[in-house]
Each structure stands twice: as structure tokens, then as C-alpha cells.
Coordinates of C-alpha atoms in Angstrom, one line a residue:
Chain A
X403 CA 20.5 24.1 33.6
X404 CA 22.3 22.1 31.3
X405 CA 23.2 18.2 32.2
X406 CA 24.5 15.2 30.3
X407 CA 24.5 11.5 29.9
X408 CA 22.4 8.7 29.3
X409 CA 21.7 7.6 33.0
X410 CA 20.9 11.5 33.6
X411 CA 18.4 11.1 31.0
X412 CA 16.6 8.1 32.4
X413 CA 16.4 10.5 35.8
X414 CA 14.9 13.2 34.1
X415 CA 12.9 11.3 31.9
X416 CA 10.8 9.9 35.4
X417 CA 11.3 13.4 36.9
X418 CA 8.9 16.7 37.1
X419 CA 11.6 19.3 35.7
X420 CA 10.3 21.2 32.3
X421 CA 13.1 20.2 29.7
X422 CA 13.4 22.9 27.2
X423 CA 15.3 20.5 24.7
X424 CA 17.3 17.8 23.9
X425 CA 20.3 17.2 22.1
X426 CA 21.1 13.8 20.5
X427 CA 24.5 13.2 18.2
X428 CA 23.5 13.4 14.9
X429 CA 24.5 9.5 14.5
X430 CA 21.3 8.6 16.9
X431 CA 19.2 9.9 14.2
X432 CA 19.9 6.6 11.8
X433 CA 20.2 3.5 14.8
X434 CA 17.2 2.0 15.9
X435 CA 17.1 4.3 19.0
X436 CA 15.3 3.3 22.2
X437 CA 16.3 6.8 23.1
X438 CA 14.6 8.9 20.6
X439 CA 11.3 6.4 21.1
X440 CA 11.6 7.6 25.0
X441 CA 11.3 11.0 24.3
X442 CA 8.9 10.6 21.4
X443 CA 6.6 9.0 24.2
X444 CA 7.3 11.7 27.0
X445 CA 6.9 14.3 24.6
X446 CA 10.2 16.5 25.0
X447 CA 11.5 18.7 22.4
X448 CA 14.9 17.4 20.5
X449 CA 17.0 17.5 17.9
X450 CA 20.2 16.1 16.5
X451 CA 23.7 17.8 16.4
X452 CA 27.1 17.1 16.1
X453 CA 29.6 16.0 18.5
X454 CA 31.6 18.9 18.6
X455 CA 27.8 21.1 19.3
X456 CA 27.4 18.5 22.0
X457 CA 30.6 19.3 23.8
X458 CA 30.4 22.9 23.1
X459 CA 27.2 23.1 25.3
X460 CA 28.0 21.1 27.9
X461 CA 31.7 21.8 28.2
X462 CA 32.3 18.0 28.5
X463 CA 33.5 15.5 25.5
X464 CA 32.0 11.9 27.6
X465 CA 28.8 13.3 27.1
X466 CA 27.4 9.5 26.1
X467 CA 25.6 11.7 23.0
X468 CA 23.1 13.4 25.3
X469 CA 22.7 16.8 26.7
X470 CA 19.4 18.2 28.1
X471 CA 18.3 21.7 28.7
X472 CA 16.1 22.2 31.7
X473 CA 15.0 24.4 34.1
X474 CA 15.5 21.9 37.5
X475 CA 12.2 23.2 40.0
X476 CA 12.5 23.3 43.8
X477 CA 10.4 21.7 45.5
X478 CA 8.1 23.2 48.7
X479 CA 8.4 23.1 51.8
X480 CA 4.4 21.4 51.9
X481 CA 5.4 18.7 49.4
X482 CA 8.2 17.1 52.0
X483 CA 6.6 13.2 52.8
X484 CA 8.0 10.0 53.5
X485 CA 9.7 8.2 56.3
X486 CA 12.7 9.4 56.2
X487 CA 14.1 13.4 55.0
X488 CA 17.8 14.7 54.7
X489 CA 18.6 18.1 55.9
X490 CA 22.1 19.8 54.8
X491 CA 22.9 22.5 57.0
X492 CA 25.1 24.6 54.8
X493 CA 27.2 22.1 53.0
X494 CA 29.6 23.7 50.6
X495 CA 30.6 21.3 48.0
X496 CA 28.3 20.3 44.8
X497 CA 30.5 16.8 45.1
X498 CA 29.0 16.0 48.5
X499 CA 25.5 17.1 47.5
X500 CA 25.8 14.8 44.5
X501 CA 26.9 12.0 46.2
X502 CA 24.5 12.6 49.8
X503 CA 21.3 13.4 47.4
X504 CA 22.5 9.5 45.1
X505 CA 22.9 7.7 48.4
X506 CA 19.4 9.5 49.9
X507 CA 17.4 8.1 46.7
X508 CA 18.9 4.2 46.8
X509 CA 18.4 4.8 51.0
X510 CA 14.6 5.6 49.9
X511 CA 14.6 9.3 51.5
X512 CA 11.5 11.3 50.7
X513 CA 13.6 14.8 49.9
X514 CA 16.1 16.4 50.7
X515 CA 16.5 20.0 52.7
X516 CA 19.1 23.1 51.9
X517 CA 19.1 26.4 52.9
X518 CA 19.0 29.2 50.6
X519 CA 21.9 31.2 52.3
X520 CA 25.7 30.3 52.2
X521 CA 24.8 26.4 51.2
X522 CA 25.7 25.0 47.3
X523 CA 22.7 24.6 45.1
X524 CA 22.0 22.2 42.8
X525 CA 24.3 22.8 40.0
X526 CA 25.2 20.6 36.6
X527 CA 28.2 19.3 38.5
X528 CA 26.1 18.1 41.3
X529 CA 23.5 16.2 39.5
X530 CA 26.9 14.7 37.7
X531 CA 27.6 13.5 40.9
X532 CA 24.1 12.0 41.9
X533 CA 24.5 10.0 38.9
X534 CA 20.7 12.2 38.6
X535 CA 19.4 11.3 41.4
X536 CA 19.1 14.9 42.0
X537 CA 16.3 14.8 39.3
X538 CA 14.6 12.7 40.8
X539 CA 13.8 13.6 44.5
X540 CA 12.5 16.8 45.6
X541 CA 14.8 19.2 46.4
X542 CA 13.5 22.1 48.7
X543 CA 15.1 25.4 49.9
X544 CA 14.3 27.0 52.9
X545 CA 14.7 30.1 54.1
X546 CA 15.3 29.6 58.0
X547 CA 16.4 25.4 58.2
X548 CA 15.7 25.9 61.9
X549 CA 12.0 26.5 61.6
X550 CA 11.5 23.9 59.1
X551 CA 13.0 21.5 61.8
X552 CA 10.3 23.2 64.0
X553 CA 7.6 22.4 61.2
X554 CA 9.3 19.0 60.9
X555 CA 9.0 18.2 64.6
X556 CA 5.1 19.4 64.6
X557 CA 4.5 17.0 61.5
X558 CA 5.5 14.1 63.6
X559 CA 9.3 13.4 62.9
X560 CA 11.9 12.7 64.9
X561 CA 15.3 14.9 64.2
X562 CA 18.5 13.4 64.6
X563 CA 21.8 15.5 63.7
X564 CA 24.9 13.9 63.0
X565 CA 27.7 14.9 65.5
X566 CA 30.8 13.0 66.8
X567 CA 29.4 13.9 70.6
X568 CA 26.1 11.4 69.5
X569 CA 25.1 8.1 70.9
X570 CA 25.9 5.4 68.3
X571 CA 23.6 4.8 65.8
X572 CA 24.1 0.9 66.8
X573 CA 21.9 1.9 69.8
X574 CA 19.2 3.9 68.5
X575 CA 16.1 2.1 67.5
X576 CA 14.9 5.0 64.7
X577 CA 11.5 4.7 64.7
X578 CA 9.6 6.9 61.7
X579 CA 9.3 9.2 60.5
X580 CA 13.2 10.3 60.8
X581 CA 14.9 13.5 59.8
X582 CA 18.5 13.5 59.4
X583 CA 21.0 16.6 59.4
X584 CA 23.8 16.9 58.3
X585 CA 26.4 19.8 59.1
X586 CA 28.9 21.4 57.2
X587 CA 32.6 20.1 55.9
X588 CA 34.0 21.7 57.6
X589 CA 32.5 23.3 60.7
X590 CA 29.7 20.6 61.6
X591 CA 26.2 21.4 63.0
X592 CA 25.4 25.0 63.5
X593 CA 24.6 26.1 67.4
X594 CA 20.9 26.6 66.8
X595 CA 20.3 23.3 64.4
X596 CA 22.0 21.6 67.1
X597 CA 19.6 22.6 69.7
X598 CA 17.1 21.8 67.6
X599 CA 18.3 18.2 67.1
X600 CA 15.9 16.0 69.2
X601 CA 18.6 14.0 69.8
X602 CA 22.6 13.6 68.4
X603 CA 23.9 11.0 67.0
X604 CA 27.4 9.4 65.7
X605 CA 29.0 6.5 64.6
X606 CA 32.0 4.8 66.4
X607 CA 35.2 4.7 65.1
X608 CA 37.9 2.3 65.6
X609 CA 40.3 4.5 65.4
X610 CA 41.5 8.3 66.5
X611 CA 40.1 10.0 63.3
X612 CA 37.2 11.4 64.5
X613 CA 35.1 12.2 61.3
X614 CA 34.7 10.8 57.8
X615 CA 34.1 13.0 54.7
X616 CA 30.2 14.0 55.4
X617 CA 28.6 11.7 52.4
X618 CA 30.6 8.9 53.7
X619 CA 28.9 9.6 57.4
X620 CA 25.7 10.4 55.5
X621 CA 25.7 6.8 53.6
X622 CA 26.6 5.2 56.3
X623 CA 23.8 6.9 58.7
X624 CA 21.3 6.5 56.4
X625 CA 21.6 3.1 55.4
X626 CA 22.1 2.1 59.1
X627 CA 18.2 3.9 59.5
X628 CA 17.0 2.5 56.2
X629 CA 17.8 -0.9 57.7
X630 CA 16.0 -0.5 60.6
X631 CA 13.2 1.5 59.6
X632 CA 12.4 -0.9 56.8
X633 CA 13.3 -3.8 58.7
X634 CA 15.5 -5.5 56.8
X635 CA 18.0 -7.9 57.8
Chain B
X421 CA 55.1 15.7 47.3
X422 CA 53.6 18.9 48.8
X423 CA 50.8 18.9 51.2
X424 CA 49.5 21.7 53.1
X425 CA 47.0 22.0 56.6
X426 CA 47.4 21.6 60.0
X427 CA 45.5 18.4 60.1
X428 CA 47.9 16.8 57.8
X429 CA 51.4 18.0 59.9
X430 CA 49.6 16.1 62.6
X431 CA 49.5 12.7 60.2
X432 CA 52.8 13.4 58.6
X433 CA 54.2 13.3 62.8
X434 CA 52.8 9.9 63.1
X435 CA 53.7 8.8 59.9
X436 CA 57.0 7.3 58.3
X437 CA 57.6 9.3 55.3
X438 CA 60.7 11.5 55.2
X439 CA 59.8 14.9 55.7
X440 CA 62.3 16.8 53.4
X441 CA 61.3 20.6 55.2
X442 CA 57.8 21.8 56.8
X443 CA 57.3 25.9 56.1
X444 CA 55.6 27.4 58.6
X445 CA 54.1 31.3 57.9
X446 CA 56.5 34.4 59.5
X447 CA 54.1 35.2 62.4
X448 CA 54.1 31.3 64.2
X449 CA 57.7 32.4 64.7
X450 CA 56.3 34.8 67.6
X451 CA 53.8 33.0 68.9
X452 CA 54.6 30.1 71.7
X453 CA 53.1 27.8 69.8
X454 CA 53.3 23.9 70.1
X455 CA 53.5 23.6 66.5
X456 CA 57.3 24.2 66.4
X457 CA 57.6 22.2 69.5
X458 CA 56.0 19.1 67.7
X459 CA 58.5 19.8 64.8
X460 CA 61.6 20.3 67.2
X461 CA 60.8 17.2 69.4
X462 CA 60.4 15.3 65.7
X463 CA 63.8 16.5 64.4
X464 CA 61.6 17.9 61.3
X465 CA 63.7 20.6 59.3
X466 CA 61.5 23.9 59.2
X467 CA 61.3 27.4 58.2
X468 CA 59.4 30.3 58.5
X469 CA 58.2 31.9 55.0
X470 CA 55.4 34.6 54.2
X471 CA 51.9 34.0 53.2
X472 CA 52.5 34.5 49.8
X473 CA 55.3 32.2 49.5
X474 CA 53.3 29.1 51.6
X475 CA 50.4 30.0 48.7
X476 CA 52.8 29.1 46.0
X477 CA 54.9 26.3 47.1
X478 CA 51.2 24.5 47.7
X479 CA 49.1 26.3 45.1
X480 CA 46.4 27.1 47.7
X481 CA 45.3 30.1 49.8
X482 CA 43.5 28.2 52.3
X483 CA 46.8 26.4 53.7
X484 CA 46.4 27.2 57.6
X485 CA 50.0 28.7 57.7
X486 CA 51.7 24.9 57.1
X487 CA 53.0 23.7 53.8
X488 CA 54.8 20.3 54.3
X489 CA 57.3 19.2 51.6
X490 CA 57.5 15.0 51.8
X491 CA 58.9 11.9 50.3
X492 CA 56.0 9.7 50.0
X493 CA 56.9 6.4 50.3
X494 CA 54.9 3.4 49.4
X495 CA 54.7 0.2 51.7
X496 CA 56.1 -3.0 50.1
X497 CA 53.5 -6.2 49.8
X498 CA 54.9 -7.7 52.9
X499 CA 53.9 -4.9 55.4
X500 CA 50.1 -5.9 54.8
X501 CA 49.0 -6.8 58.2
X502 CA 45.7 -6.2 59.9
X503 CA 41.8 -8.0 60.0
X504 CA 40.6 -5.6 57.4
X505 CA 42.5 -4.8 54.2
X506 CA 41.2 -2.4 51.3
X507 CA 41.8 -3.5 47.4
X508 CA 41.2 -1.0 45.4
X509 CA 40.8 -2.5 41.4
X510 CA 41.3 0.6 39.3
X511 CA 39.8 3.4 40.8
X512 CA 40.8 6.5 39.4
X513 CA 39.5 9.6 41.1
X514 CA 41.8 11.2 43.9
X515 CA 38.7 12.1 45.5
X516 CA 37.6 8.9 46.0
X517 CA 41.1 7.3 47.1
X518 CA 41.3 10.1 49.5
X519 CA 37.4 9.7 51.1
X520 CA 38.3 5.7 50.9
X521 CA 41.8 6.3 52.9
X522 CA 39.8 8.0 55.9
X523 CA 37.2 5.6 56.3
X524 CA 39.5 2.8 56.1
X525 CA 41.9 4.5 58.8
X526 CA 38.1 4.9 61.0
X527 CA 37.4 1.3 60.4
X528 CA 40.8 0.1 61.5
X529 CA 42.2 -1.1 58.3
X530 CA 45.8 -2.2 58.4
X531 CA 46.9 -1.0 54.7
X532 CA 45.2 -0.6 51.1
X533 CA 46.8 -1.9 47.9
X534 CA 46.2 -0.3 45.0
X535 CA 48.0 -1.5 41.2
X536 CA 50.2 0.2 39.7
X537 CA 48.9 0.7 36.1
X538 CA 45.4 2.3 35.5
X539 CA 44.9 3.4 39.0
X540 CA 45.4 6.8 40.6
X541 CA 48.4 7.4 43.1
X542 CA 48.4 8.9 46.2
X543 CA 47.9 12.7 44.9
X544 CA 48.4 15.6 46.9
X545 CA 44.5 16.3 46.6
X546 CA 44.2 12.4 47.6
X547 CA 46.1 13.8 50.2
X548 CA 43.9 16.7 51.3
X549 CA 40.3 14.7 50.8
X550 CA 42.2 12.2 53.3
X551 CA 43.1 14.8 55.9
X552 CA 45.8 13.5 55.9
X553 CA 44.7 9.6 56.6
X554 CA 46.6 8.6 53.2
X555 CA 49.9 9.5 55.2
X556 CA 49.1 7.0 58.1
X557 CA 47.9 3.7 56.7
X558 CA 50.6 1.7 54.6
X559 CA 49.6 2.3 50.8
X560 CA 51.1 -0.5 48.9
X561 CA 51.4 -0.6 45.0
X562 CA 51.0 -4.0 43.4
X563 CA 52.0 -5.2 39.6
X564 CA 49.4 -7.6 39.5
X565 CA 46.1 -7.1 41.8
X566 CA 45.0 -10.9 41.4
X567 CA 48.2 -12.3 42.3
X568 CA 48.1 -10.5 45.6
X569 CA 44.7 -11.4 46.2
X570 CA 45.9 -14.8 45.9
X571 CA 48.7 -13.7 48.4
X572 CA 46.5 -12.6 50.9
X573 CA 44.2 -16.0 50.6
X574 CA 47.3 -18.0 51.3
X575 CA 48.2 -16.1 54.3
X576 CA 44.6 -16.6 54.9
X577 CA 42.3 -13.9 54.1
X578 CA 39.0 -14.0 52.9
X579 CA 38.4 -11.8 49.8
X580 CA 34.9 -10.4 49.5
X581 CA 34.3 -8.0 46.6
X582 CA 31.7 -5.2 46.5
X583 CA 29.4 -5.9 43.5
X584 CA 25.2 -5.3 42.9
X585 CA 24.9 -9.1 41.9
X586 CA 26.3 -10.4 45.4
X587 CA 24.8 -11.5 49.0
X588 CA 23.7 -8.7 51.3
X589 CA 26.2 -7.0 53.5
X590 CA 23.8 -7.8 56.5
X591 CA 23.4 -11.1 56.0
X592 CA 26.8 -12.0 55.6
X593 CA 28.9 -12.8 59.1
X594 CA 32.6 -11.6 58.1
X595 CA 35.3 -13.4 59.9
X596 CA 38.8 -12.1 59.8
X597 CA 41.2 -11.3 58.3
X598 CA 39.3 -9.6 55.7
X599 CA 40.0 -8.3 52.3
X600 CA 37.8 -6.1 50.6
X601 CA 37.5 -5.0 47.2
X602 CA 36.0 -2.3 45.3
X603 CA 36.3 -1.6 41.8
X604 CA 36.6 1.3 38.6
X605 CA 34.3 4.2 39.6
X606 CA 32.5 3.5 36.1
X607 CA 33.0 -0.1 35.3
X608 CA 32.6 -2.5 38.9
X609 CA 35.2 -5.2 39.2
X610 CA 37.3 -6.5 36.3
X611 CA 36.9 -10.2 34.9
X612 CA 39.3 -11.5 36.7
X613 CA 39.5 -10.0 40.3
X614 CA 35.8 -10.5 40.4
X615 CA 36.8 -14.3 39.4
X616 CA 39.5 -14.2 42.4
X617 CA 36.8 -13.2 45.0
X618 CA 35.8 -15.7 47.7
X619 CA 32.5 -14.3 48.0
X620 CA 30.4 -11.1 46.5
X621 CA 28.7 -8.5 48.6
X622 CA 26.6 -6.1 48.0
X623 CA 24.2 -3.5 49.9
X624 CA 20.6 -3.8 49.5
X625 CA 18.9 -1.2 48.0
X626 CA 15.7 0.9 48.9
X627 CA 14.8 2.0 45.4
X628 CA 15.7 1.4 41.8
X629 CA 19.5 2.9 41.9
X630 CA 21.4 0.5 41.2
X631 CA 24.9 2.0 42.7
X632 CA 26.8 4.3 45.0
X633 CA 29.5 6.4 44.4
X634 CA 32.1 4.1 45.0
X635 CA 33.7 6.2 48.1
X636 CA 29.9 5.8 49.8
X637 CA 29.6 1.7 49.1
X638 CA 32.8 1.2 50.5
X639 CA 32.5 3.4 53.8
X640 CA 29.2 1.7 54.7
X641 CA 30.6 -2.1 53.3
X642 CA 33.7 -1.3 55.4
X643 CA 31.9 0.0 59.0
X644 CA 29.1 -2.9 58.8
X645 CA 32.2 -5.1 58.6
X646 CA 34.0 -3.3 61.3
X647 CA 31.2 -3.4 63.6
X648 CA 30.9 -7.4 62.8
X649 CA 34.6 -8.9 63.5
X650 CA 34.9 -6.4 65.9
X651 CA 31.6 -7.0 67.8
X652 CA 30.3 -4.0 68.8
X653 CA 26.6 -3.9 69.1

């Protein structure tokens, strides 16, 4: 997979995925480069080309100088942990996925969950999105999201889905460990995920619309149980 | 402009643009179908076309069978009303006008200004990511961002602007009329709005990411602020 930019770079450079190589613009080969120090230290391949090289193998001139090659690595299904876990069920746009998987790393989410069928997988554009953040947590795909719910629930966690027929999320107490779905754009929660919800959950609106563009809900969701699970206020 | 859905004829009823002709696809013409009610009972021109035709005039398949042609018209400064209003300084991706425009029609905004240079406009694909929310709450275009901002403080707003250096969202009380202001996807705030702020907010973070995308900060910053002046618990 090939990404860009220097904040991508930071991501990857604290992250588990084998980088096959680095480019740099040939200009970072004569400044006094933090950057090439970095990857002396984590012991990636690079190498220097020109801007035009740079663009022609990420098809994107802001490229900030950097492009990396590497081959991004699911995560299993035994390596989900932490106190709180995002579940996608089928969600179709790489833009939402970037921007759920950014707010699910500041929210302090221990992974997120896709499907492998009719879902979008982590592509270049995605960890655009995520700013990289999509680097940095683990990423698993599963086969039947259902039964990992089921395997979820066994572990100890608590499953909420998101659905505008929930109780607010002002009422809920969220006690850990917490996972979250999320349905699709357009369609929401599917039947069976929705029976295995332990419980359905929304937030009010003030108004007639009755849903918000899914990583709007999701930051908002999220941050409302990071709050309370962390204690914070 | 030309916008497309079903969704989005239902926002363009309620709303107060001038509708120049809605096209409807050949078969609604047999069916008894309250679409073409809505549209007599609103004294909105219409016609029936084929498929291919409604794929044309809007440039997508995926149109639901109503392509709506529109004057959009902008709201003038003095139409700002409401306890919550968005400012948005500079932000230039449709997609994130359009996500903001939802949540801020959810949250019970009254209107969102946006300037007129370096900014985007309300886009058909603002339109779209909106469902159709852009058409509903007054959009107004200002020359000069901190000269409203000081408009709204005389009619006595207080301006809070989102940035990572401010006071936490949750421990700030929020008493209307509140105005709210985000800024440039990449850059925060500019010099001088962030100089015009009463106050700056920001949400705590659970890790070290420093941001949101911009349409994710404002939808939580804009619901915790909801949920205060409005005091719901």
C-alpha cells in the first residue's frame, strides 16, 4: 500500500506494518533532517527521488516530500484488548473509516472491527483520512461480525449499537469494557447485529433530522463513553 | 444549482429557495404517489423525464427518480437569529460543510456564516453530504468574518472558538446565544478570528492525536453545547 505525508510517517514510524521503502525528495538528502535520523534509527529502507517520482507514485503533488511503501497487516481477532472496541457493520465509504478509525484513536479505542464482505478496507485514501491513525490501531476483519459480538459478549464486554430507536447516551452509565457498532450510511444496523446489540443506543436531536453522517454520530458516541469511562469531567 | 434525492425534495419543501423545475422519472407519473401531491400543493413546476435524462441533468445514477433544479439563495447578515450559531473560518472541503450543516440543523443552530473569499460555497455535493440540511438553515456569506464576529458580540453573543490550546468542552458552562467557530481543515483558526474569540475550547483527548477531522470536533463541540443551554440531562 502506498501512503504519504509527514504526520503519516510519524504513524507508521510507531506502528507494526513492514515498510518496504521510503521515498524522501531528493532536497532532504542536504538539510539537517530529523526525518532521515528517524528512519536511520527504526531501520527502514529509503532513498531519495525527485518531486515529480514522488507524485508519480502516490498520484498526489502535497505529498509534504514523503511517500512510504508498506504492506498495512490485519490484526486478529485474539489481539482485540482494551476498554473500549469499534465495530463497523458494513460501512461503505473509505472517508468515514478515516475519519471513525482518527476519532477512535484520540477517543483511546483498543481496535477497531470490519467485516470482510461488502464493507470498505483500509485503503490509501482512508488512512489519508485518519490523518494515520489507521496505522496505528489494530485493524481486524472478521468473517461473521455477529459471532465476534458473540465472542465479544463472552470476553466480558458490553455491546451497544448505535440506532435512532436507542436510549440516550446522556442516560447510560457505560461501564467497561464497551463495544460500540456502528451501521451502515445508509441502511443502519443490520437485523442480526441489532439483535445482538445488548442494548441500543442514540443521541437526541433537537431537531427533525433524525441522523447525522455516521463519524459525526461515531465522535460524538465515543467521546460521550470516553468521558464517562475514563471519568473525566 | 442542481440537486438530486428524495431526501433533499423534502428540504427544498421546507425551504425558501426558488425552485426553478423538479424532474421526476416517467413511471412516478403512474403511480398515486404523494410526491407529486407535495409538489402540486407547493406550486413547484415539474416534469416527468426518463432515467437517463434525470442521470444527466445531475451527473448521478443513484438519484432516486428526483432531480431538483434551484436558485440557492444565501441569507443576508441580519437574518442570524438563534442560541447557537456556526462560524465557519475558511474551511474548504464540501464534505465537511455538508457533515457540519446536518449536525448544526440536529443541534438547533439558527444559521452558519461562512466568508466569502477562501472558503467553499454551498456545492451541490455540500448539498448531498447535508441531505439536504444546507437547504434549511440560513447560510450567510460574510466579507469580513471578524467584523461579524464583532456583530454578533454586540448583539450579544459569546464567541467561543474550537482550538487544542483552549479550556475543555466539559468544563466549560455555555450560556446563550452562542457563536461557535471552527477553522481551515489544515491550518486551525486564523490570527485574527482566534484574536476575536471570547473564549477557546477544545475537547480533551484520550491519546497523543492532537486533532479531529474538523466535521467530527464540531459535531461533538456543537451537541455538548446543545445538551448544556438546552438542559437536557
Amino acid at each position: 500500500m502506498i501512503v504519504y505525508g509527514r504526520n503519516v510517517l510519524e504513524e507508521v514510524l510507531k506502528s507494526h506494518h513492514l515498510v518496504r521503502k521510503v521515498y524522501l525528495r531528493a532536497d532532504e538528502r542536504n538539510k539537517p533532517s530529523s526525518l532521515v535520523e528517524k528512519l536511520k534509527k527504526a531501520n527502514f529502507p529509503f532513498t531519495f527521488v525527485s518531486s515529480r517520482k514522488l507524485a508519480e507514485l502516490c498520484g498526489e503533488e502535497k505529498n509534504q516530500g514523503v511517500v512510504i511503501d508498506l504492506e498495512f497487516k490485519y490484526a486478529d481477532e485474539s489481539e482485540i484488548k482494551g476498554d473500549l472496541v469499534v465495530l463497523l457493520d458494513h460501512i461503505n465509504d473509505p472517508h468515514n473509516l478515516g475519519a471513525i478509525a482518527r476519532t477512535a484513536v484520540a477517543a483511546g479505542a483498543g481496535a477497531i472491527v470490519i467485516p470482510k464482505d461488502r464493507s470498505v478496507d483500509v485503503t490509501p485514501s482512508a488512512v489519508k483520512v485518519s490523518a494515520g491513525a489507521l496505522l496505528r490501531i489494530p485493524v481486524v476483519k472478521v468473517t461473521n461480525l455477529p459471532r465476534t459480538i458473540d465472542n465479544l459478549k463472552e470476553k466480558g464486554y458490553w455491546i451497544y449499537g448505535a440506532d435512532m430507536e436507542g436510549t440516550s447516551i446522556y442516560e447510560e452509565d457505560f461501564q467497561p469494557p464497551v463495544g460500540l457498532v456502528f451501521g451502515n450510511e445508509g441502511e443502519g444496523l443490520s437485523r442480526l447485529v441489532k439483535q445482538k446489540c445488548d442494548q441500543l443506543i442514540a443521541i437526541p436531536m433537537y431537531s427533525d433530522i433524525d441522523s447525522l453522517n455516521v463519524s459525526v454520530s461515531a465522535g460524538i458516541i465515543m467521546f460521550e463513553i470516553a468521558r464517562k469511562i475514563r471519568r473525566v469531567e
